[in-house]
CSV table of C-alpha atoms and ligand atoms in Angstrom, one decimal:
chain,number,residue,atom,x,y,z
A,133,MET,CA,-1.5,9.0,-18.6
A,134,THR,CA,1.2,11.0,-16.7
A,135,THR,CA,4.1,9.0,-15.2
A,136,ALA,CA,6.0,9.2,-11.9
A,137,GLN,CA,9.0,7.3,-10.7
A,138,ILE,CA,9.8,5.8,-7.3
A,139,ILE,CA,13.2,4.4,-6.4
A,140,LEU,CA,13.8,2.3,-3.4
A,141,ASP,CA,17.2,0.9,-2.2
A,142,ALA,CA,17.6,-1.8,0.4
A,143,ASP,CA,20.5,0.1,1.9
A,144,PHE,CA,18.8,3.5,2.2
A,145,THR,CA,17.1,3.1,5.5
A,146,LEU,CA,15.6,5.7,7.9
A,147,SER,CA,14.7,3.8,11.0
A,148,GLU,CA,13.0,0.8,12.6
A,149,LEU,CA,9.3,1.4,12.7
A,150,ASP,CA,7.9,1.3,16.3
A,151,PRO,CA,4.6,-0.6,16.1
A,152,ARG,CA,3.2,1.8,18.7
A,153,LEU,CA,2.9,4.2,15.8
A,154,PHE,CA,-0.4,2.5,15.1
A,155,GLY,CA,-2.2,3.2,18.4
A,156,ALA,CA,-5.7,4.6,18.9
A,157,PHE,CA,-7.6,6.5,21.6
A,158,VAL,CA,-10.6,5.8,23.8
A,159,GLU,CA,-12.0,8.6,25.9
A,160,HIS,CA,-14.9,8.9,28.2
A,161,LEU,CA,-16.6,11.2,25.8
A,162,GLY,CA,-20.0,10.9,24.2
A,163,ARG,CA,-20.5,7.3,23.0
A,164,CYS,CA,-16.9,6.1,22.7
A,165,VAL,CA,-17.1,4.0,25.9
A,166,TYR,CA,-20.8,3.8,26.7
A,167,THR,CA,-22.7,2.3,23.7
A,168,GLY,CA,-19.3,2.2,21.9
A,169,ILE,CA,-17.0,-0.5,23.2
A,170,PHE,CA,-19.2,-1.2,26.3
A,171,GLU,CA,-23.0,-1.7,26.1
A,172,PRO,CA,-24.5,-4.2,28.6
A,173,GLY,CA,-27.7,-5.5,27.1
A,174,HIS,CA,-26.5,-5.1,23.5
A,175,PRO,CA,-27.3,-8.3,21.5
A,176,THR,CA,-23.6,-9.0,21.0
A,177,ALA,CA,-22.4,-8.0,24.5
A,178,ASP,CA,-20.7,-10.6,26.7
A,179,SER,CA,-21.3,-11.0,30.4
A,180,ARG,CA,-19.0,-8.0,31.0
A,181,GLY,CA,-20.9,-5.7,28.7
A,182,PHE,CA,-18.1,-5.7,26.0
A,183,ARG,CA,-19.8,-5.4,22.5
A,184,GLN,CA,-18.4,-8.3,20.5
A,185,ASP,CA,-19.3,-6.8,17.2
A,186,VAL,CA,-17.2,-3.7,18.0
A,187,LEU,CA,-14.4,-5.9,19.6
A,188,ARG,CA,-14.1,-7.9,16.3
A,189,LEU,CA,-13.7,-4.7,14.3
A,190,VAL,CA,-11.1,-3.4,16.8
A,191,GLN,CA,-9.2,-6.7,16.4
A,192,GLU,CA,-9.3,-6.3,12.6
A,193,LEU,CA,-8.1,-2.7,12.8
A,194,GLY,CA,-5.4,-3.9,15.2
A,195,PRO,CA,-4.4,-0.8,17.1
A,196,THR,CA,-1.2,-1.7,19.0
A,197,THR,CA,-1.8,0.7,21.9
A,198,ILE,CA,-4.9,2.5,23.2
A,199,ARG,CA,-4.7,5.8,25.1
A,200,TYR,CA,-7.3,6.1,27.9
A,201,PRO,CA,-9.3,7.7,29.7
A,202,GLY,CA,-8.9,11.1,27.9
A,203,GLY,CA,-8.5,13.7,26.5
A,204,ASN,CA,-10.2,16.6,28.2
A,205,PHE,CA,-12.1,14.1,30.4
A,206,LEU,CA,-8.8,13.1,32.1
A,207,SER,CA,-8.3,16.6,33.7
A,208,GLY,CA,-11.3,16.2,36.0
A,209,TYR,CA,-11.2,12.4,36.5
A,210,ASN,CA,-10.7,10.6,39.8
A,211,TRP,CA,-9.4,7.2,38.9
A,212,GLU,CA,-10.6,5.8,42.3
A,213,ASP,CA,-14.2,6.4,41.2
A,214,GLY,CA,-13.8,3.8,38.4
A,215,VAL,CA,-12.5,0.8,40.4
A,216,GLY,CA,-14.1,-1.6,42.9
A,217,PRO,CA,-17.7,-2.8,43.3
A,218,ILE,CA,-19.8,-1.2,40.5
A,219,GLU,CA,-22.8,-0.4,42.8
A,220,GLN,CA,-20.5,1.7,45.0
A,221,ARG,CA,-19.1,3.8,42.2
A,222,PRO,CA,-20.2,7.4,42.3
A,223,ARG,CA,-22.0,9.2,39.5
A,224,ARG,CA,-20.1,12.4,38.7
A,225,LEU,CA,-20.5,15.5,36.7
A,226,ASP,CA,-18.0,15.4,33.8
A,227,LEU,CA,-17.1,19.1,33.4
A,228,ALA,CA,-15.2,18.5,30.2
A,229,TRP,CA,-18.1,17.3,28.2
A,230,LEU,CA,-21.0,18.5,30.4
A,231,SER,CA,-22.2,14.9,30.8
A,232,THR,CA,-22.9,12.5,33.6
A,233,GLU,CA,-20.2,9.9,34.2
A,234,THR,CA,-21.6,6.7,35.7
A,235,ASN,CA,-18.2,5.1,36.3
A,236,ARG,CA,-19.6,1.7,35.3
A,237,PHE,CA,-16.5,1.4,33.2
A,238,GLY,CA,-13.1,2.2,34.7
A,239,THR,CA,-9.4,1.2,34.6
A,240,ASN,CA,-9.8,-2.5,35.3
A,241,GLU,CA,-12.6,-2.9,32.8
A,242,PHE,CA,-10.4,-1.0,30.3
A,243,ILE,CA,-7.4,-3.2,30.8
A,244,GLU,CA,-9.5,-6.4,30.6
A,245,TRP,CA,-11.0,-5.1,27.4
A,246,CYS,CA,-7.5,-4.3,26.0
A,247,ARG,CA,-6.4,-7.9,26.6
A,248,GLU,CA,-9.5,-9.1,24.6
A,249,ALA,CA,-8.8,-6.5,21.9
A,250,ARG,CA,-5.1,-7.7,21.8
A,251,THR,CA,-3.7,-4.2,22.4
A,252,GLU,CA,-1.7,-2.4,25.1
A,253,PRO,CA,-3.1,0.3,27.4
A,254,MET,CA,-1.5,3.8,27.5
A,255,LEU,CA,-2.9,5.4,30.6
A,256,GLY,CA,-3.1,9.1,31.5
A,257,VAL,CA,-2.8,10.7,34.9
A,258,ASN,CA,-4.9,13.7,35.9
A,259,LEU,CA,-2.7,16.9,36.2
A,260,GLY,CA,-5.7,19.2,35.9
A,261,THR,CA,-7.5,18.9,39.3
A,262,ARG,CA,-5.0,16.4,40.8
A,263,GLY,CA,-1.3,15.7,41.0
A,264,PRO,CA,1.7,13.5,41.9
A,265,ASP,CA,0.0,11.8,44.8
A,266,GLU,CA,-3.0,10.3,42.9
A,267,ALA,CA,-0.6,9.5,40.0
A,268,ARG,CA,1.8,7.5,42.0
A,269,ASN,CA,-1.1,5.7,43.7
A,270,LEU,CA,-2.5,4.7,40.3
A,271,VAL,CA,0.9,3.4,39.2
A,272,GLU,CA,1.1,1.4,42.4
A,273,TYR,CA,-2.5,0.1,41.9
A,274,CYS,CA,-1.8,-0.9,38.3
A,275,ASN,CA,1.8,-2.1,38.4
A,276,HIS,CA,3.0,-3.1,41.9
A,277,PRO,CA,2.9,-6.9,42.4
A,278,ARG,CA,1.3,-7.1,45.9
A,279,GLY,CA,1.8,-6.3,49.6
A,280,THR,CA,1.0,-2.6,49.6
A,281,PHE,CA,-2.3,-0.7,50.1
A,282,TYR,CA,-3.0,0.0,46.4
A,283,SER,CA,-1.7,-3.3,45.0
A,284,ASP,CA,-3.7,-5.3,47.5
A,285,LEU,CA,-6.7,-3.1,46.8
A,286,ARG,CA,-6.4,-4.2,43.1
A,287,GLY,CA,-6.3,-7.8,44.4
A,288,ARG,CA,-9.5,-7.3,46.4
A,289,HIS,CA,-11.1,-5.8,43.2
A,290,GLY,CA,-10.5,-9.1,41.5
A,291,TYR,CA,-7.1,-8.5,39.8
A,292,PRO,CA,-4.4,-10.2,41.8
A,293,GLU,CA,-1.8,-9.9,38.9
A,294,PRO,CA,-0.3,-6.5,38.1
A,295,HIS,CA,-1.5,-4.9,34.9
A,296,GLY,CA,2.0,-4.0,33.9
A,297,VAL,CA,1.1,-0.7,32.1
A,298,LYS,CA,4.2,0.6,30.4
A,299,LEU,CA,3.1,3.9,28.7
A,300,TRP,CA,1.8,6.8,30.7
A,301,CYS,CA,0.7,10.4,29.7
A,302,LEU,CA,1.4,13.2,32.2
A,303,GLY,CA,-2.0,15.0,31.8
A,304,ASN,CA,-3.7,16.2,28.6
A,305,GLU,CA,-3.4,19.5,26.6
A,306,MET,CA,-2.5,21.4,29.7
A,307,ASP,CA,-1.9,24.7,27.7
A,308,GLY,CA,-5.5,24.8,26.5
A,309,PRO,CA,-7.9,27.4,28.0
A,310,TRP,CA,-10.7,24.8,27.7
A,311,GLN,CA,-8.7,22.4,29.9
A,312,ILE,CA,-9.8,21.8,33.5
A,313,GLY,CA,-6.9,23.1,35.5
A,314,GLN,CA,-5.1,24.8,32.6
A,315,LYS,CA,-1.5,25.7,33.4
A,316,THR,CA,1.3,27.9,32.3
A,317,ALA,CA,4.3,26.1,30.8
A,318,ALA,CA,6.3,26.7,34.1
A,319,GLU,CA,3.4,25.4,36.3
A,320,TYR,CA,2.9,22.4,34.1
A,321,GLY,CA,6.7,21.7,33.7
A,322,ARG,CA,7.1,21.6,37.4
A,323,ILE,CA,4.2,19.4,38.3
A,324,ALA,CA,4.9,17.1,35.3
A,325,LYS,CA,8.5,16.7,36.5
A,326,GLU,CA,7.6,15.9,40.1
A,327,THR,CA,4.8,13.6,39.0
A,328,ALA,CA,7.1,11.7,36.7
A,329,LYS,CA,9.7,11.4,39.4
A,330,VAL,CA,7.3,9.7,41.9
A,331,MET,CA,5.7,7.5,39.2
A,332,ARG,CA,9.1,6.2,38.2
A,333,LEU,CA,10.1,5.6,41.8
A,334,VAL,CA,7.1,3.3,42.1
A,335,ASP,CA,7.9,1.6,38.8
A,336,PRO,CA,11.2,2.5,37.1
A,337,THR,CA,10.3,0.5,33.9
A,338,ILE,CA,7.5,2.9,32.8
A,339,GLN,CA,7.7,5.3,29.9
A,340,LEU,CA,6.4,8.8,30.2
A,341,THR,CA,5.0,11.5,27.9
A,342,ALA,CA,5.0,15.2,28.6
A,343,CYS,CA,2.2,17.3,27.0
A,344,GLY,CA,3.2,19.4,24.1
A,345,SER,CA,1.0,22.1,22.7
A,346,SER,CA,-2.7,21.2,22.1
A,347,HIS,CA,-2.1,21.9,18.4
A,348,ARG,CA,0.3,23.6,16.1
A,349,ASP,CA,-1.8,26.8,15.9
A,350,MET,CA,-1.6,27.5,19.6
A,351,PRO,CA,0.1,30.9,20.0
A,352,THR,CA,2.6,29.4,22.4
A,353,PHE,CA,3.6,26.4,20.2
A,354,GLY,CA,7.3,26.0,20.4
A,355,ALA,CA,7.8,28.2,23.5
A,356,TRP,CA,5.6,25.8,25.4
A,357,GLU,CA,7.5,22.7,24.3
A,358,TYR,CA,10.8,24.4,25.1
A,359,GLU,CA,9.9,25.5,28.6
A,360,VAL,CA,8.1,22.2,29.5
A,361,LEU,CA,11.1,20.2,28.4
A,362,GLU,CA,13.5,22.4,30.3
A,363,HIS,CA,11.8,21.1,33.4
A,364,THR,CA,11.0,17.6,32.4
A,365,PHE,CA,13.9,16.6,30.0
A,366,ASP,CA,15.5,14.1,32.3
A,367,GLU,CA,12.3,12.5,33.5
A,368,VAL,CA,10.3,11.9,30.3
A,369,ASP,CA,10.7,9.8,27.2
A,370,PHE,CA,8.2,11.4,24.9
A,371,LEU,CA,6.7,14.8,24.0
A,372,SER,CA,3.1,14.7,22.8
A,373,LEU,CA,1.7,16.2,19.6
A,374,HIS,CA,-2.0,16.7,18.9
A,375,MET,CA,-3.6,17.8,15.6
A,376,TYR,CA,-7.0,17.4,13.9
A,377,TYR,CA,-7.1,18.3,10.2
A,378,GLN,CA,-9.9,20.3,8.7
A,379,ASN,CA,-11.3,21.2,5.3
A,380,PRO,CA,-12.4,24.8,5.7
A,381,LEU,CA,-12.2,25.6,2.0
A,382,ASN,CA,-14.1,22.4,1.0
A,383,ASP,CA,-11.3,21.8,-1.5
A,384,VAL,CA,-9.7,18.4,-1.6
A,385,LEU,CA,-6.2,19.6,-2.6
A,386,GLU,CA,-6.1,22.2,0.1
A,387,PHE,CA,-7.4,19.6,2.5
A,388,LEU,CA,-4.7,17.2,1.5
A,389,GLY,CA,-2.1,20.0,1.9
A,390,ASN,CA,-2.4,19.3,5.6
A,391,ILE,CA,-0.2,16.3,5.1
A,392,GLU,CA,2.8,18.6,4.5
A,393,ILE,CA,1.7,20.7,7.5
A,394,MET,CA,1.7,17.5,9.7
A,395,ASP,CA,5.2,16.8,8.5
A,396,ARG,CA,6.4,20.3,9.3
A,397,PHE,CA,4.8,20.1,12.7
A,398,ILE,CA,6.8,16.9,13.5
A,399,ARG,CA,10.0,18.5,12.3
A,400,GLU,CA,9.4,21.7,14.3
A,401,ALA,CA,8.7,19.7,17.5
A,402,VAL,CA,11.9,17.7,16.9
A,403,ALA,CA,13.8,20.9,16.5
A,404,VAL,CA,12.6,22.3,19.7
A,405,ALA,CA,13.2,19.1,21.7
A,406,ASP,CA,16.7,18.9,20.2
A,407,ALA,CA,17.4,22.6,21.1
A,408,VAL,CA,16.7,21.7,24.7
A,409,ALA,CA,19.1,18.7,24.4
A,410,ALA,CA,21.7,21.0,22.7
A,411,LYS,CA,21.5,23.5,25.5
A,412,ARG,CA,22.2,20.7,28.0
A,413,ARG,CA,24.9,19.1,25.8
A,414,SER,CA,22.9,16.0,26.2
A,415,ALA,CA,23.0,13.0,23.8
A,416,LYS,CA,19.5,12.0,25.0
A,417,ARG,CA,16.8,12.4,22.3
A,418,ILE,CA,13.2,13.0,23.3
A,419,MET,CA,10.9,11.0,21.0
A,420,LEU,CA,7.5,12.1,19.9
A,421,SER,CA,4.1,10.6,20.7
A,422,PHE,CA,1.6,12.0,18.2
A,423,ASP,CA,-1.1,10.8,20.6
A,424,GLU,CA,-4.1,12.6,19.1
A,425,TRP,CA,-4.4,12.9,15.3
A,426,ASN,CA,-7.3,12.5,12.9
A,427,VAL,CA,-9.6,14.4,10.6
A,428,TRP,CA,-12.3,16.4,12.5
A,429,TYR,CA,-14.2,19.2,10.9
A,430,LYS,CA,-17.9,18.4,10.4
A,431,ALA,CA,-18.9,17.8,14.0
A,432,ARG,CA,-17.2,21.0,15.4
A,433,GLY,CA,-17.6,24.8,15.5
A,434,SER,CA,-21.2,25.8,14.9
A,435,GLN,CA,-22.1,22.1,14.2
A,436,TYR,CA,-21.2,21.2,17.8
A,437,GLN,CA,-24.1,21.2,20.2
A,438,GLU,CA,-23.1,21.4,23.8
A,439,PRO,CA,-25.2,19.0,25.9
A,440,THR,CA,-27.7,20.3,28.3
A,441,GLY,CA,-29.2,18.6,31.4
A,442,TRP,CA,-26.1,16.4,32.1
A,443,PRO,CA,-27.0,13.5,29.9
A,444,GLU,CA,-25.3,10.1,30.0
A,445,ALA,CA,-23.3,9.2,26.9
A,446,PRO,CA,-24.8,11.9,24.6
A,447,ARG,CA,-24.1,11.9,20.9
A,448,LEU,CA,-21.0,14.1,20.6
A,449,ILE,CA,-18.7,14.8,17.7
A,450,GLU,CA,-19.8,11.8,15.7
A,451,GLU,CA,-18.2,12.5,12.4
A,452,ALA,CA,-19.4,10.6,9.4
A,453,TYR,CA,-16.2,10.1,7.4
A,454,GLU,CA,-16.1,10.6,3.7
A,455,PHE,CA,-13.8,9.1,1.1
A,456,GLN,CA,-11.7,12.3,1.0
A,457,ASP,CA,-11.1,11.9,4.7
A,458,ALA,CA,-9.7,8.4,4.2
A,459,LEU,CA,-7.3,9.9,1.7
A,460,MET,CA,-6.2,12.5,4.3
A,461,VAL,CA,-5.8,9.7,6.9
A,462,GLY,CA,-3.8,7.6,4.4
A,463,GLY,CA,-1.6,10.7,3.7
A,464,ALA,CA,-1.1,11.3,7.5
A,465,LEU,CA,0.0,7.7,7.9
A,466,ILE,CA,2.6,8.1,5.2
A,467,THR,CA,3.9,11.2,7.1
A,468,LEU,CA,4.0,9.3,10.4
A,469,ILE,CA,5.9,6.4,8.8
A,470,ASN,CA,8.4,8.8,7.1
A,471,ASN,CA,9.1,10.3,10.5
A,472,ALA,CA,9.5,7.0,12.3
A,473,ASP,CA,13.0,7.9,13.4
A,474,ARG,CA,11.4,10.3,15.9
A,475,VAL,CA,7.7,9.5,16.1
A,476,LYS,CA,7.7,6.3,18.2
A,477,ALA,CA,4.0,6.3,19.2
A,478,ALA,CA,0.8,7.8,17.8
A,479,CYS,CA,-2.9,7.5,18.4
A,480,LEU,CA,-5.7,7.8,15.9
A,481,ALA,CA,-8.3,9.8,17.8
A,482,GLN,CA,-10.6,8.2,18.4
A,483,LEU,CA,-11.6,4.6,18.1
A,484,VAL,CA,-15.4,4.3,18.2
A,485,ASN,CA,-18.3,6.8,17.5
A,486,VAL,CA,-16.4,9.9,18.6
A,487,ILE,CA,-14.4,10.9,15.5
A,488,GLY,CA,-14.0,7.2,15.3
A,489,ALA,CA,-12.7,4.7,12.8
A,490,ILE,CA,-15.6,2.4,13.8
A,491,PHE,CA,-19.3,3.4,14.2
A,492,ALA,CA,-21.7,1.6,16.4
A,493,ASP,CA,-25.4,2.2,16.7
A,494,PRO,CA,-26.8,1.8,20.3
A,495,GLY,CA,-28.5,-1.6,20.3
A,496,GLY,CA,-27.8,-1.9,16.5
A,497,PRO,CA,-25.0,-2.7,14.1
A,498,ALA,CA,-21.3,-1.6,14.0
A,499,TRP,CA,-19.4,-0.8,10.8
A,500,ARG,CA,-16.1,0.4,9.4
A,501,GLN,CA,-15.9,4.1,8.6
A,502,THR,CA,-13.9,5.1,5.5
A,503,ILE,CA,-10.8,6.0,7.5
A,504,PHE,CA,-10.7,2.5,8.9
A,505,TYR,CA,-9.1,1.1,5.8
A,506,PRO,CA,-5.9,3.1,5.4
A,507,PHE,CA,-5.2,2.6,9.0
A,508,ARG,CA,-5.8,-1.2,8.9
A,509,LEU,CA,-3.6,-1.6,5.8
A,510,ALA,CA,-0.8,0.6,7.1
A,511,ASN,CA,-0.9,-1.2,10.4
A,512,GLN,CA,-1.1,-4.7,8.8
A,513,TYR,CA,1.9,-4.1,6.5
A,514,GLY,CA,3.9,-1.4,8.3
A,515,ARG,CA,6.4,-3.5,10.2
A,516,GLY,CA,10.1,-3.5,9.9
A,517,THR,CA,12.5,-0.8,8.6
A,518,VAL,CA,11.4,2.4,7.0
A,519,LEU,CA,13.3,3.1,3.8
A,520,ARG,CA,14.1,6.5,2.3
A,521,SER,CA,12.6,6.8,-1.1
A,522,GLN,CA,13.4,8.9,-4.2
A,523,VAL,CA,10.2,10.1,-5.8
A,524,ARG,CA,9.8,12.0,-9.1
A,525,SER,CA,6.3,13.2,-9.8
A,526,LYS,CA,4.5,16.3,-10.9
A,527,ARG,CA,4.3,19.2,-8.4
A,528,TYR,CA,1.6,21.7,-7.7
A,529,SER,CA,0.9,24.5,-5.3
A,530,THR,CA,-1.7,25.0,-2.6
A,531,LYS,CA,-2.5,27.9,-0.3
A,532,THR,CA,-2.2,25.5,2.6
A,533,ALA,CA,1.1,23.9,2.0
A,534,GLY,CA,2.8,25.7,-0.9
A,535,ASP,CA,4.9,23.6,-3.3
A,536,SER,CA,3.8,19.9,-3.0
A,537,ALA,CA,4.5,16.6,-4.8
A,538,GLN,CA,1.5,14.9,-6.5
A,539,ILE,CA,2.7,11.4,-5.3
A,540,LEU,CA,3.6,10.7,-1.7
A,541,VAL,CA,5.0,7.4,-0.6
A,542,ALA,CA,6.2,5.5,2.5
A,543,PRO,CA,8.2,2.3,2.1
A,544,VAL,CA,8.7,-0.3,4.9
A,545,HIS,CA,11.0,-3.3,4.5
A,546,ASN,CA,10.2,-6.4,6.6
A,547,GLU,CA,13.2,-8.7,6.3
A,548,GLY,CA,11.6,-11.5,8.4
A,549,GLU,CA,8.6,-11.6,6.1
A,550,ARG,CA,10.8,-11.1,2.9
A,551,GLN,CA,8.4,-8.2,2.1
A,552,ILE,CA,8.5,-4.6,1.1
A,553,ALA,CA,5.3,-2.6,1.6
A,554,LEU,CA,4.8,0.7,-0.2
A,555,PHE,CA,2.0,3.1,0.8
A,556,VAL,CA,1.2,5.6,-2.0
A,557,LEU,CA,-1.1,8.6,-2.2
A,558,ASN,CA,-1.9,10.0,-5.6
A,559,ARG,CA,-3.1,13.6,-5.3
A,560,GLY,CA,-3.6,13.9,-9.1
A,561,THR,CA,-7.2,14.9,-9.8
A,562,GLU,CA,-7.8,14.1,-13.4
A,563,ALA,CA,-6.2,11.3,-15.5
A,564,PRO,CA,-4.8,8.2,-13.9
A,565,THR,CA,-1.0,8.3,-13.2
A,566,GLU,CA,1.3,5.5,-14.2
A,567,ILE,CA,4.1,4.9,-11.6
A,568,GLU,CA,7.3,3.0,-12.2
A,569,ILE,CA,8.8,1.6,-9.0
A,570,SER,CA,12.4,0.4,-9.1
A,571,LEU,CA,13.6,-1.8,-6.3
A,572,ARG,CA,17.4,-1.8,-5.9
A,573,GLY,CA,19.5,-4.1,-3.8
A,574,PHE,CA,16.8,-6.6,-2.9
A,575,PRO,CA,16.7,-10.3,-3.7
A,576,GLU,CA,14.6,-11.2,-6.8
A,577,ILE,CA,11.0,-10.0,-6.4
A,578,LYS,CA,8.7,-13.0,-6.8
A,579,ARG,CA,5.3,-11.4,-6.4
A,580,ALA,CA,3.5,-8.1,-6.1
A,581,GLN,CA,0.0,-7.5,-5.0
A,582,ALA,CA,-1.9,-4.3,-4.3
A,583,VAL,CA,-5.0,-3.0,-2.5
A,584,ALA,CA,-6.4,0.5,-3.4
A,585,LEU,CA,-8.9,3.0,-2.1
A,586,GLN,CA,-10.1,4.5,-5.3
A,587,GLY,CA,-13.0,5.4,-7.5
A,588,HIS,CA,-15.4,6.8,-4.9
A,589,ALA,CA,-17.1,10.1,-4.8
A,590,LEU,CA,-15.1,12.4,-2.5
A,591,SER,CA,-18.2,12.7,-0.2
A,592,ALA,CA,-19.1,9.0,-0.1
A,593,THR,CA,-19.6,7.6,3.4
A,594,ASN,CA,-20.3,4.3,4.9
A,595,SER,CA,-23.5,3.9,6.9
A,596,ALA,CA,-25.7,1.3,8.6
A,597,GLY,CA,-27.7,1.0,5.4
A,598,ASP,CA,-24.6,0.8,3.1
A,599,PRO,CA,-21.7,-0.2,5.4
A,600,GLU,CA,-19.3,-1.1,2.6
A,601,LYS,CA,-19.9,1.6,0.1
A,602,VAL,CA,-16.3,2.8,0.6
A,603,SER,CA,-14.0,-0.2,0.8
A,604,PRO,CA,-10.8,-1.2,-0.8
A,605,THR,CA,-10.4,-2.6,-4.3
A,606,GLU,CA,-8.2,-5.8,-4.5
A,607,ASN,CA,-5.5,-6.0,-7.0
A,608,PRO,CA,-5.7,-2.8,-9.1
A,609,GLU,CA,-3.8,-2.8,-12.4
A,610,HIS,CA,0.0,-3.4,-12.1
A,611,ASP,CA,2.7,-5.3,-14.0
A,612,LEU,CA,5.8,-6.7,-12.4
A,613,LYS,CA,9.0,-7.1,-14.6
A,614,GLY,CA,12.1,-8.1,-12.7
A,615,ASP,CA,12.9,-5.4,-10.2
A,616,ARG,CA,10.5,-2.9,-11.7
A,617,LEU,CA,6.7,-2.6,-11.2
A,618,MET,CA,4.4,-0.5,-13.3
A,619,ALA,CA,1.2,0.4,-11.6
A,620,LYS,CA,-1.8,2.6,-12.5
A,621,LEU,CA,-3.0,5.0,-9.8
A,622,GLU,CA,-6.5,6.3,-10.2
A,623,PRO,CA,-6.9,10.0,-9.6
A,624,LEU,CA,-7.3,10.8,-5.9
A,625,SER,CA,-6.4,7.3,-4.6
A,626,TRP,CA,-4.4,5.6,-1.9
A,627,GLN,CA,-2.7,2.3,-2.4
A,628,THR,CA,-0.8,-0.3,-0.5
A,629,ILE,CA,1.6,-2.3,-2.8
A,630,VAL,CA,3.2,-5.4,-1.2
A,631,PHE,CA,6.3,-7.0,-2.8
A,632,ASN,CA,7.6,-10.4,-1.8
A,633,TYR,CA,11.1,-11.7,-2.5
B,290,AHR,O1,-10.4,13.9,21.0
B,290,AHR,C1,-11.3,14.9,21.4
B,290,AHR,C2,-10.6,16.0,22.2
B,290,AHR,O2,-9.7,16.7,21.5
B,290,AHR,C3,-9.8,15.5,23.4
B,290,AHR,O3,-10.6,15.3,24.5
B,290,AHR,C4,-8.8,16.6,23.6
B,290,AHR,O4,-7.6,16.1,24.2
B,290,AHR,C5,-8.7,17.2,22.3
B,290,AHR,O5,-8.8,18.6,22.3
């Protein structure tokens, strides 16, 4: 059994963890909304068409914020189509996903659903086909108390109280050639700045995110961020990052090397944002919103079938997640937590069916995909102050990431709960690894408990027939002696260890 050491010290802190790090994403795409969260006629649907089986799983997963309505869909969306009497709402061609959008579900239904799901909405404004005028109207519709055209319209639609939406995205992936209304950095920077300005005039309390690059491999990554922030620096709070991780070599260690790449991506975006601040001699720091991240490689490329005939809610990018994908998601969560000083919001993309943590059959059952578990556990215990950790473990090398540590950890100290949570990924592939965790500067540790994702075939998935094939193991082997804990990590496993003092 190989050994590794982890040292934590109560005084070595990184940052408060913003709970908005554990957000998710709902797009009008495929079956995320229709036959995902919303399915009138489903045996569990309530009178509004909200699937209660899915809603219960969302409550269990606990995303703190949910980004909506897209995604690529956003760049062709008229928000006015999705409010008011349902029978008067237009059916539209959705050019992003070549589908028919019925508009039976729109902003008000989403906000109502968010309240039931106990989460906060993060809304996007369309900067593809539209601009500042529609954006300021939407803020007025959602957030202005009453007495103006759009706030009173909301009242007539059955929502007299303002929705109070705090987080807003200024468009989506505007650098992407696939985006409806793609823009250059200068074009986007200008429109984003002017849109931000009028949105804030309507409601000065909102927080705004400017689009970063669609992903780190975009040829203009870095230059795009710099130019966009040169325009928007004074108007926005966040810069967005998007990235989906793939497994092109079908090699688990190469795949898990993406965890280091995610970390580099965050640091690079911080460096660019801070370069803009430096040029302006500004003390302001732009924070990051990693508002699309996940694993996505099976249902894409040649596996992706474009819809034909403008179907409603077709099956699109319905990834069946494997055990190894849960390890990657667990590692990505460790990276997000370890960058909590600059990443203040993030969205697992997406929530249901479409590259979703939850899968729901139309008319049938809903279940937890493998990636549900690391997210739920990190979200449940990841509250408080992120600590810096000292880790000594074996190292190895991959083509993807170069020199890497076998053991990755993220510790979070919750003083109110008298609790320290440690999220641990073991990328060792053969024998179990024994880890020794030393806790310095904390009161006497009274109890330790652990939950592990371990012991499954890398390709194991959950399905309607076997919905809990991949699920966590309670209390894997560990031994607490004073301020030290010895724990056994199975090869290729992810654990949450919780200490109480
Ligand atoms: O999440 C799926 C798609 O991926 C989103 O619509 C888009 O923003 C990204 O490219």
